[in-house]
Amino acid sequence: MNKSLAKIGIVLLLIFVLPAVFFSVYQINSLNKNELIIEEIYNNQLDAILFSVNQYSADVLNAWASEADLLLDDSTTFHAQRLNTFFAEKPDLSYIFVVDSANFNQVQLFNESSGRVIDDSLANKISTTFYKRDELVYRLFNYLENGYRKIEPVSAITDDNLKLQLFLPLSKDFGDSRYICGFILEPASFIQNVLGPKIQAVTQEKFIISAHQEEDNTLIYTTDAESESGRQLHQLPFWLFPDFYLTIDLNGQTIEALAQNRIKNDLMLIIGLNIIILLGVWFVFRNIKREVELAQLKSDFVSNVSHELRTPLSLISMFAETLMLNRVRTEERKHDYYKIISQETVRLTAMVNKILNFSKIEAGKRIYSLQSINLNEIVKEVIEAYEFHITQQGFSYDFKAADQQLLISGDHEAITEAIINLLDNAVKYSPKEKSIRVSTGHTDQYHFVEVSDKGQGISDTHRKAIFDKFYRATSGNVQSVKGTGLGLSLVKHIMDAHNGRIEVISSLGEGSIFRLCFPKKYKITKLLEST
């Protein structure tokens, strides 16, 4: 049996456990790679969000450039009324400038309040900027010649303590001259008022997007004023504001924390699956083991029952043959032989009834007929019927009955069977000191019958299992003793049906005491069926 179980265990190990272990090791080794992949995916997503913000800012200035293109009547003038409307709709726009590309010294400035503006200081700064970036001007004209207008930041200048940004939104030809038209606006105000609503719509409370000035990392705009400070945020420069940059992060946790949480969840899932697989394998192996053990116990049961039946049959056959051949000379001797045959018949009947009753219990069909009986009388009857068997095995016995009637509600046949089973075990498992003591008594709640022996006893390991069907201990000399393994299982069922209990006191090598406790007050209202 052990070899069969070992083979089954190895098969389950190879089919389920080892693949699960290999898969788990592979997945755990892949977790670090997965973390990098997760971070890369999120970084790409964040880059895409920042890209959309940059693209939106370029689209806004392109739209402004298209409107400004329609405002310019000639190289030096704008349509006054439409110019006022244009500035009114764009409060973040400070000036529109026009520069002759042939002579960068000719700079004209326009704003909302007064149309054309005379500001020599600002005009000189613009002129100086174009002298330094003349290659940019020619490149933009080349774009226009190919049908493409590109928005390009020129330079950041300071005016009245404001940071201004020059843009070249369009270039136009007027006769033999080419003129450059551009915007001057305040970046911080543009980011807050124009890009702010777009950024807020993009985040949807899932991200934190902020704009900073690169020079001193001044916070210009953020979607969450209470965001963590000092966090390493993902960042990208503004396309049209070289001195500013955007940052983005997940709301509430970092990408690293999110990746770690994903890894933690994956790890917990792997561990959980392994636990389920191990529990499943353990459950399957446990049930297979139980079935194999039960099959072995049933095989042993058949062998043991054959031996148990052979002994009383041999005695009955021997004494019956002796009487039949008239070899017994005295009537007294004949009477003894008849008594032995009767007692062995009773014992044989008890064995057969034990098997039949067990079958009824297994089928759920055993019925107990309860009536008022005296426990002392039942024990006395059992002792008288079992006396020959006890003495023939070389045992001495002592019966001490209680000094009063012990009335209980019970099934006479079932209680007799329970007591016989206890006596039978006491005989079987007392190989050396052959002494049995039977007594009856009472407590405040119970009447009891007690059978004690000085046999080999029961270890703590086996004590809880002795009432299981077919169970027989596998240590000491127990296996050399023949038995069905049904006796104590039947006793337990009988006591449960009588609303009683079994008490066991036993130590290995020091004998055992079995006490059957029956309640004093037990109403006889119906027949009890086993469950």
XYZ file of C-alpha atoms in Angstrom:
531
model
C 0.000 0.000 0.000
C 2.817 2.402 0.883
C 4.461 1.749 -2.496
C 1.203 2.447 -4.319
C 0.711 5.697 -2.436
C 4.307 6.702 -3.136
C 3.773 6.131 -6.877
C 0.545 8.128 -6.833
C 2.305 10.949 -4.959
C 5.133 11.015 -7.528
C 2.642 11.113 -10.426
C 0.730 14.030 -8.838
C 4.031 15.781 -8.182
C 5.153 15.420 -11.793
C 1.797 16.386 -13.319
C 0.807 19.312 -11.124
C 3.365 20.501 -8.576
C 6.569 20.615 -10.639
C 5.002 22.500 -13.592
C 3.484 24.969 -11.132
C 6.875 25.479 -9.457
C 8.686 25.969 -12.782
C 6.015 28.382 -14.015
C 6.151 30.347 -10.743
C 9.951 30.617 -10.865
C 9.778 31.805 -14.479
C 7.101 34.389 -13.678
C 8.933 35.669 -10.604
C 12.129 36.057 -12.644
C 10.098 37.968 -15.228
C 8.629 40.404 -12.713
C 11.580 42.821 -12.906
C 11.358 42.836 -16.695
C 7.634 43.393 -16.416
C 8.253 46.352 -14.114
C 10.493 47.974 -16.738
C 7.931 47.277 -19.442
C 5.149 48.770 -17.322
C 7.226 51.876 -16.626
C 8.055 52.224 -20.307
C 4.383 51.894 -21.277
C 3.323 54.538 -18.790
C 6.177 56.834 -19.792
C 5.095 56.538 -23.408
C 1.534 57.336 -22.413
C 2.661 60.363 -20.434
C 4.802 61.501 -23.345
C 1.750 61.238 -25.591
C -0.267 63.413 -23.184
C 2.446 66.067 -23.048
C 2.744 65.868 -26.835
C -0.981 66.615 -27.131
C -0.580 69.719 -24.915
C 2.313 70.960 -27.043
C 0.372 70.249 -30.212
C -2.598 72.169 -28.859
C -0.440 75.239 -28.111
C 0.890 75.132 -31.680
C -2.649 74.777 -33.052
C -3.803 77.829 -31.058
C -0.993 80.037 -32.379
C -1.563 78.733 -35.892
C -5.213 79.758 -35.601
C -4.137 83.199 -34.367
C -1.732 83.492 -37.283
C -4.494 82.692 -39.758
C -6.661 85.415 -38.231
C -3.796 87.918 -38.220
C -3.134 87.172 -41.861
C -6.591 88.503 -42.691
C -6.053 91.653 -40.588
C -2.988 92.844 -42.471
C -4.140 95.233 -45.201
C -0.676 96.137 -46.479
C 2.901 96.190 -45.237
C 2.310 98.860 -42.633
C -1.328 98.914 -41.577
C -3.958 96.694 -39.992
C -7.690 97.058 -40.222
C -8.317 99.071 -37.021
C -11.715 97.736 -35.979
C -10.864 94.126 -36.655
C -7.509 94.599 -34.883
C -9.326 95.742 -31.711
C -11.596 92.702 -31.879
C -8.599 90.418 -32.401
C -6.822 91.725 -29.278
C -10.033 91.708 -27.228
C -10.450 87.996 -27.861
C -6.825 87.310 -26.917
C -6.005 89.058 -23.628
C -2.688 87.217 -23.357
C -1.410 88.789 -26.600
C 0.712 91.887 -25.896
C 1.788 93.072 -29.379
C 1.773 92.297 -33.053
C 4.967 93.347 -34.826
C 5.853 93.774 -38.518
C 9.467 93.705 -39.709
C 10.865 94.374 -43.219
C 13.083 91.385 -43.979
C 15.341 93.539 -46.167
C 16.051 95.947 -43.306
C 15.497 94.580 -39.821
C 15.728 98.126 -38.428
C 12.201 98.908 -39.604
C 10.007 97.471 -36.816
C 6.341 98.410 -36.351
C 4.386 97.520 -33.181
C 0.610 97.281 -32.734
C -1.613 96.646 -29.734
C -5.264 96.899 -28.801
C -5.323 100.213 -27.006
C -3.691 102.536 -29.521
C -3.154 100.555 -32.688
C 0.336 101.415 -33.780
C 2.768 101.820 -30.861
C 6.030 103.782 -30.661
C 8.412 101.886 -28.370
C 11.984 102.380 -29.535
C 13.462 100.181 -26.783
C 11.282 97.176 -27.653
C 11.733 97.807 -31.389
C 15.539 97.825 -30.990
C 15.425 94.498 -29.096
C 13.339 92.950 -31.856
C 15.636 94.299 -34.540
C 18.725 92.984 -32.746
C 17.074 89.583 -32.387
C 16.428 89.301 -36.122
C 19.953 90.316 -37.033
C 21.160 87.368 -34.951
C 18.543 84.970 -36.406
C 18.494 85.957 -40.038
C 18.940 82.325 -41.116
C 15.637 81.515 -39.376
C 13.871 84.206 -41.387
C 15.056 82.801 -44.701
C 14.129 79.274 -43.631
C 10.586 80.387 -42.817
C 10.262 82.043 -46.204
C 11.338 78.766 -47.816
C 8.582 76.992 -45.904
C 6.046 79.519 -47.201
C 7.221 79.074 -50.770
C 6.463 75.367 -50.384
C 2.961 76.027 -49.011
C 3.715 75.413 -45.297
C 3.650 77.950 -42.479
C 5.563 77.041 -39.342
C 5.181 78.690 -35.939
C 8.614 79.361 -34.531
C 9.717 80.985 -31.242
C 12.373 83.631 -31.848
C 13.618 84.878 -28.527
C 12.596 85.737 -25.010
C 12.929 89.393 -24.057
C 12.218 91.284 -20.859
C 9.993 94.317 -20.839
C 8.640 95.985 -17.698
C 9.743 92.977 -15.644
C 7.641 90.690 -17.857
C 8.958 87.717 -19.736
C 7.842 88.101 -23.367
C 8.112 85.617 -26.178
C 8.436 86.555 -29.861
C 6.815 84.331 -32.474
C 6.880 84.344 -36.264
C 3.412 83.224 -37.273
C 3.449 84.456 -40.860
C 5.453 86.134 -43.614
C 3.962 88.008 -46.550
C 5.097 89.607 -49.803
C 4.057 93.203 -50.628
C 5.427 94.242 -53.992
C 9.200 93.937 -53.997
C 9.407 93.612 -50.209
C 8.959 90.751 -47.854
C 7.601 91.434 -44.425
C 7.607 89.315 -41.288
C 4.612 89.474 -38.949
C 4.816 88.063 -35.438
C 3.299 87.967 -31.954
C 4.660 89.087 -28.625
C 2.917 87.511 -25.658
C 3.530 86.680 -22.013
C 4.199 82.874 -21.743
C 3.017 82.454 -18.152
C -0.308 84.162 -18.853
C -0.754 82.181 -22.101
C -0.093 78.885 -20.311
C -2.506 79.680 -17.488
C -5.378 81.165 -19.496
C -5.179 79.448 -22.878
C -3.547 76.082 -22.208
C -4.912 75.670 -18.673
C -8.470 74.568 -19.635
C -7.052 72.135 -22.200
C -4.614 70.655 -19.681
C -7.412 70.331 -17.123
C -9.562 68.477 -19.666
C -6.702 66.121 -20.543
C -5.960 65.115 -16.951
C -9.549 64.056 -16.024
C -8.315 63.902 -12.420
C -6.132 60.919 -13.323
C -2.923 62.909 -13.815
C -1.182 65.945 -12.391
C 0.192 68.234 -15.103
C 2.228 71.310 -14.192
C 4.129 74.039 -16.051
C 7.422 75.409 -14.721
C 9.853 78.146 -15.659
C 13.196 76.527 -16.346
C 15.399 79.339 -15.007
C 14.442 78.919 -11.359
C 11.896 76.006 -11.565
C 9.089 78.413 -10.662
C 5.674 76.749 -10.760
C 3.538 78.582 -13.356
C 0.501 76.315 -13.525
C -0.682 72.992 -12.047
C -3.870 70.936 -12.120
C -3.417 70.040 -8.451
C -2.171 72.695 -6.062
C -1.801 70.061 -3.310
C 0.405 67.684 -5.286
C 3.463 66.244 -3.578
C 6.564 68.365 -3.622
C 9.949 66.898 -4.383
C 8.536 64.010 -6.419
C 10.546 62.992 -9.490
C 8.031 63.858 -12.209
C 8.083 62.928 -15.866
C 8.829 66.069 -17.864
C 8.986 67.421 -21.418
C 9.971 70.921 -22.703
C 7.428 73.233 -24.298
C 7.930 73.416 -28.053
C 6.992 77.098 -28.281
C 8.317 78.230 -24.899
C 11.988 77.171 -24.682
C 12.328 78.617 -21.190
C 9.439 76.544 -19.817
C 8.736 72.828 -19.381
C 5.806 70.549 -18.581
C 5.705 67.845 -15.916
C 3.203 65.015 -15.531
C 2.614 62.318 -12.960
C -0.139 59.918 -11.934
C -2.564 61.326 -9.412
C -2.009 59.753 -6.011
C 0.934 57.488 -6.830
C 4.103 57.358 -8.860
C 4.721 55.210 -11.905
C 7.222 53.218 -9.850
C 4.629 52.636 -7.132
C 2.046 51.622 -9.736
C 4.508 49.186 -11.325
C 5.383 47.775 -7.909
C 1.694 47.365 -7.095
C 1.187 45.523 -10.366
C 4.135 43.279 -9.552
C 2.832 42.743 -6.030
C -0.599 41.792 -7.398
C 1.008 39.424 -9.912
C 3.108 37.886 -7.158
C 0.082 37.448 -4.905
C -1.789 35.888 -7.817
C 1.076 33.446 -8.465
C 1.262 32.534 -4.773
C -2.529 32.180 -4.610
C -2.615 29.892 -7.648
C 0.212 27.795 -6.216
C -1.621 27.477 -2.909
C -4.797 26.420 -4.740
C -2.850 23.867 -6.801
C -1.090 22.509 -3.714
C -4.367 22.313 -1.800
C -5.982 20.572 -4.759
C -3.124 18.075 -5.047
C -3.190 17.515 -1.290
C -6.973 17.012 -1.379
C -6.748 14.539 -4.286
C -3.854 12.648 -2.667
C -5.654 12.588 0.681
C -8.807 11.137 -0.880
C -6.830 8.612 -2.900
C -4.906 7.653 0.224
C -8.152 7.263 2.144
C -9.631 5.062 -0.577
C -6.478 2.936 -0.767
C -6.396 2.557 3.003
C -10.100 1.733 3.054
C -9.581 -0.902 0.372
C -6.723 -2.374 2.399
C -8.829 -2.306 5.566
C -11.679 -4.065 3.794
C -9.263 -6.708 2.564
C -7.943 -7.171 6.103
C -11.523 -7.195 7.351
C -12.438 -10.188 5.170
C -9.347 -12.060 6.352
C -9.956 -11.258 10.014
C -13.652 -12.128 9.869
C -12.772 -15.539 8.408
C -10.455 -16.186 11.357
C -12.958 -14.876 13.887
C -15.710 -17.161 12.593
C -13.446 -20.187 12.375
C -12.779 -20.373 16.132
C -16.369 -20.732 17.440
C -17.305 -22.953 14.480
C -14.391 -25.272 15.260
C -15.422 -25.520 18.922
C -19.073 -26.142 18.044
C -18.093 -28.768 15.460
C -15.641 -30.512 17.835
C -17.997 -30.755 20.824
C -20.988 -31.673 18.654
C -18.999 -34.482 17.018
C -17.843 -35.705 20.431
C -21.447 -35.841 21.681
C -22.676 -37.442 18.472
C -20.088 -40.286 18.769
C -21.164 -40.920 22.404
C -17.666 -40.426 23.705
C -18.914 -38.528 26.767
C -19.694 -40.918 29.596
C -21.221 -38.743 32.289
C -24.293 -36.542 32.133
C -22.435 -33.770 33.907
C -19.786 -33.785 31.184
C -22.447 -33.759 28.475
C -24.074 -30.782 30.142
C -20.768 -28.906 30.083
C -20.361 -29.656 26.368
C -23.884 -28.524 25.595
C -23.211 -25.322 27.544
C -20.025 -24.684 25.582
C -21.831 -25.258 22.269
C -24.584 -22.869 23.400
C -22.105 -20.190 24.488
C -20.064 -20.461 21.313
C -23.263 -20.291 19.309
C -24.138 -17.101 21.142
C -20.674 -15.716 20.432
C -20.884 -16.731 16.779
C -24.312 -15.126 16.565
C -22.878 -11.952 18.095
C -20.134 -11.855 15.417
C -22.640 -12.336 12.616
C -24.944 -9.731 14.154
C -21.996 -7.350 14.395
C -21.429 -7.597 10.648
C -25.136 -7.388 9.839
C -25.645 -4.435 12.165
C -22.697 -2.654 10.594
C -24.280 -3.196 7.166
C -27.539 -1.718 8.470
C -25.696 1.264 9.879
C -23.890 1.844 6.570
C -27.235 1.686 4.766
C -28.901 3.919 7.388
C -31.487 1.248 8.224
C -30.666 0.199 11.786
C -33.513 0.929 14.177
C -33.234 0.880 17.980
C -36.183 -0.224 20.078
C -35.983 1.668 23.354
C -37.479 0.434 26.588
C -36.867 0.781 30.278
C -34.160 -1.694 31.316
C -31.847 -2.302 34.275
C -28.207 -1.848 33.312
C -27.077 -4.232 36.088
C -29.149 -7.078 34.655
C -27.845 -6.602 31.113
C -24.218 -6.662 32.265
C -24.888 -9.778 34.371
C -26.433 -11.588 31.382
C -23.465 -10.691 29.167
C -20.955 -11.933 31.759
C -22.753 -15.271 32.102
C -22.938 -15.774 28.346
C -19.331 -14.743 27.783
C -17.844 -16.508 30.818
C -16.626 -19.610 29.007
C -14.827 -17.631 26.356
C -13.126 -15.466 29.000
C -11.971 -18.349 31.162
C -10.949 -20.471 28.176
C -8.517 -17.716 27.188
C -6.987 -17.894 30.667
C -8.547 -14.686 32.017
C -9.841 -13.986 35.439
C -12.647 -11.487 35.773
C -14.359 -9.505 38.473
C -17.851 -8.078 38.245
C -18.974 -5.436 40.699
C -22.536 -4.233 40.290
C -23.936 -1.026 41.724
C -25.916 -1.346 44.916
C -29.068 0.041 43.296
C -31.051 -0.414 40.116
C -29.669 1.518 37.163
C -32.737 2.156 35.024
C -32.093 3.518 31.551
C -33.998 3.812 28.295
C -32.263 1.615 25.766
C -32.234 -1.151 23.200
C -31.449 -4.414 25.013
C -29.800 -6.103 22.047
C -27.704 -3.054 21.116
C -26.417 -2.457 24.659
C -25.564 -6.168 24.977
C -23.632 -5.937 21.731
C -21.715 -2.861 22.955
C -20.649 -4.542 26.197
C -19.610 -7.756 24.387
C -17.448 -5.734 22.040
C -15.646 -4.125 24.978
C -15.091 -7.517 26.652
C -13.888 -9.019 23.378
C -11.320 -6.226 22.964
C -10.146 -6.617 26.553
C -9.475 -10.324 25.886
C -7.742 -9.719 22.564
C -5.412 -6.941 23.651
C -4.271 -8.276 27.022
C -1.554 -10.772 26.042
C 0.302 -10.837 29.382
C -1.667 -9.857 32.472
C -5.019 -11.519 31.884
C -7.383 -9.752 34.224
C -10.659 -8.011 33.414
C -12.792 -5.927 35.733
C -16.409 -5.035 34.965
C -18.434 -2.656 37.108
C -21.554 -0.526 37.005
C -22.260 2.746 38.746
C -23.797 6.181 38.462
C -22.968 9.879 38.559
C -25.253 12.892 38.887
C -26.277 12.669 35.244
C -25.354 9.190 34.020
C -25.577 5.476 34.752
C -22.519 3.700 33.427
C -20.888 0.343 32.800
C -17.104 0.208 32.914
C -14.757 -2.425 31.441
C -11.098 -2.231 32.385
C -8.116 -4.408 31.524
C -4.371 -4.503 32.098
C -3.435 -4.984 28.492
C -1.144 -3.108 26.136
C -3.211 0.096 26.138
C -3.675 2.738 23.449
C -1.263 5.524 22.521
C -2.342 9.169 22.263
C -1.774 9.017 18.498
C -4.340 6.245 17.942
C -6.862 7.138 20.632
C -8.876 9.551 18.456
C -9.113 7.096 15.555
C -10.135 3.903 17.376
C -13.835 4.566 16.753
C -13.405 4.789 12.954
C -14.695 1.853 10.964
C -12.118 -0.805 10.020
C -9.473 1.081 12.012
C -6.800 -0.952 13.780
C -3.615 0.436 15.301
C -0.404 -0.305 13.396
C 2.042 -0.303 16.300
C 3.050 -2.805 18.972
C 1.501 -6.281 18.858
C -1.884 -5.090 17.648
C -1.454 -6.339 14.090
C -0.823 -9.886 15.344
C -4.288 -9.871 16.942
C -7.132 -10.847 14.666
C -10.188 -8.586 14.592
C -12.738 -6.979 12.298
C -12.048 -3.369 13.199
C -15.795 -2.813 13.608
C -16.294 -3.294 17.350
C -15.622 0.195 18.679
C -17.229 1.799 15.620
C -20.463 -0.043 16.453
C -20.166 0.878 20.142
C -19.811 4.555 19.214
C -22.879 4.424 16.993
C -24.935 2.645 19.676
C -23.992 5.222 22.318
C -24.813 8.116 19.998
C -28.226 6.584 19.328
C -28.829 6.375 23.102
C -27.795 10.003 23.601
C -24.848 8.740 25.645
C -21.099 8.910 25.363
C -17.920 6.821 25.640
C -15.082 7.724 27.956
C -11.637 6.227 27.355
C -8.720 6.252 29.778
C -5.661 4.519 28.393
C -1.903 4.727 28.243
C 0.397 2.620 26.152
C 1.520 -0.437 28.185
C -0.748 0.343 31.154
C -4.130 -1.053 30.121
C -7.403 0.644 29.178
C -10.687 1.670 30.782
C -13.810 2.057 28.629
C -16.877 3.587 30.224
C -20.318 3.604 28.566
C -22.401 6.440 30.005
C -26.203 6.399 29.617
C -28.363 9.376 30.639
C -30.577 8.852 33.655
C -33.554 10.634 32.132
C -34.234 9.654 28.571
C -37.723 9.985 27.132
C -39.040 7.006 25.203
C -41.073 8.790 22.575
C -40.022 7.167 19.293
C -37.623 4.789 17.675
C -34.247 6.278 16.860
C -32.816 5.690 13.459
C -29.076 5.823 12.819
C -27.731 8.572 10.606
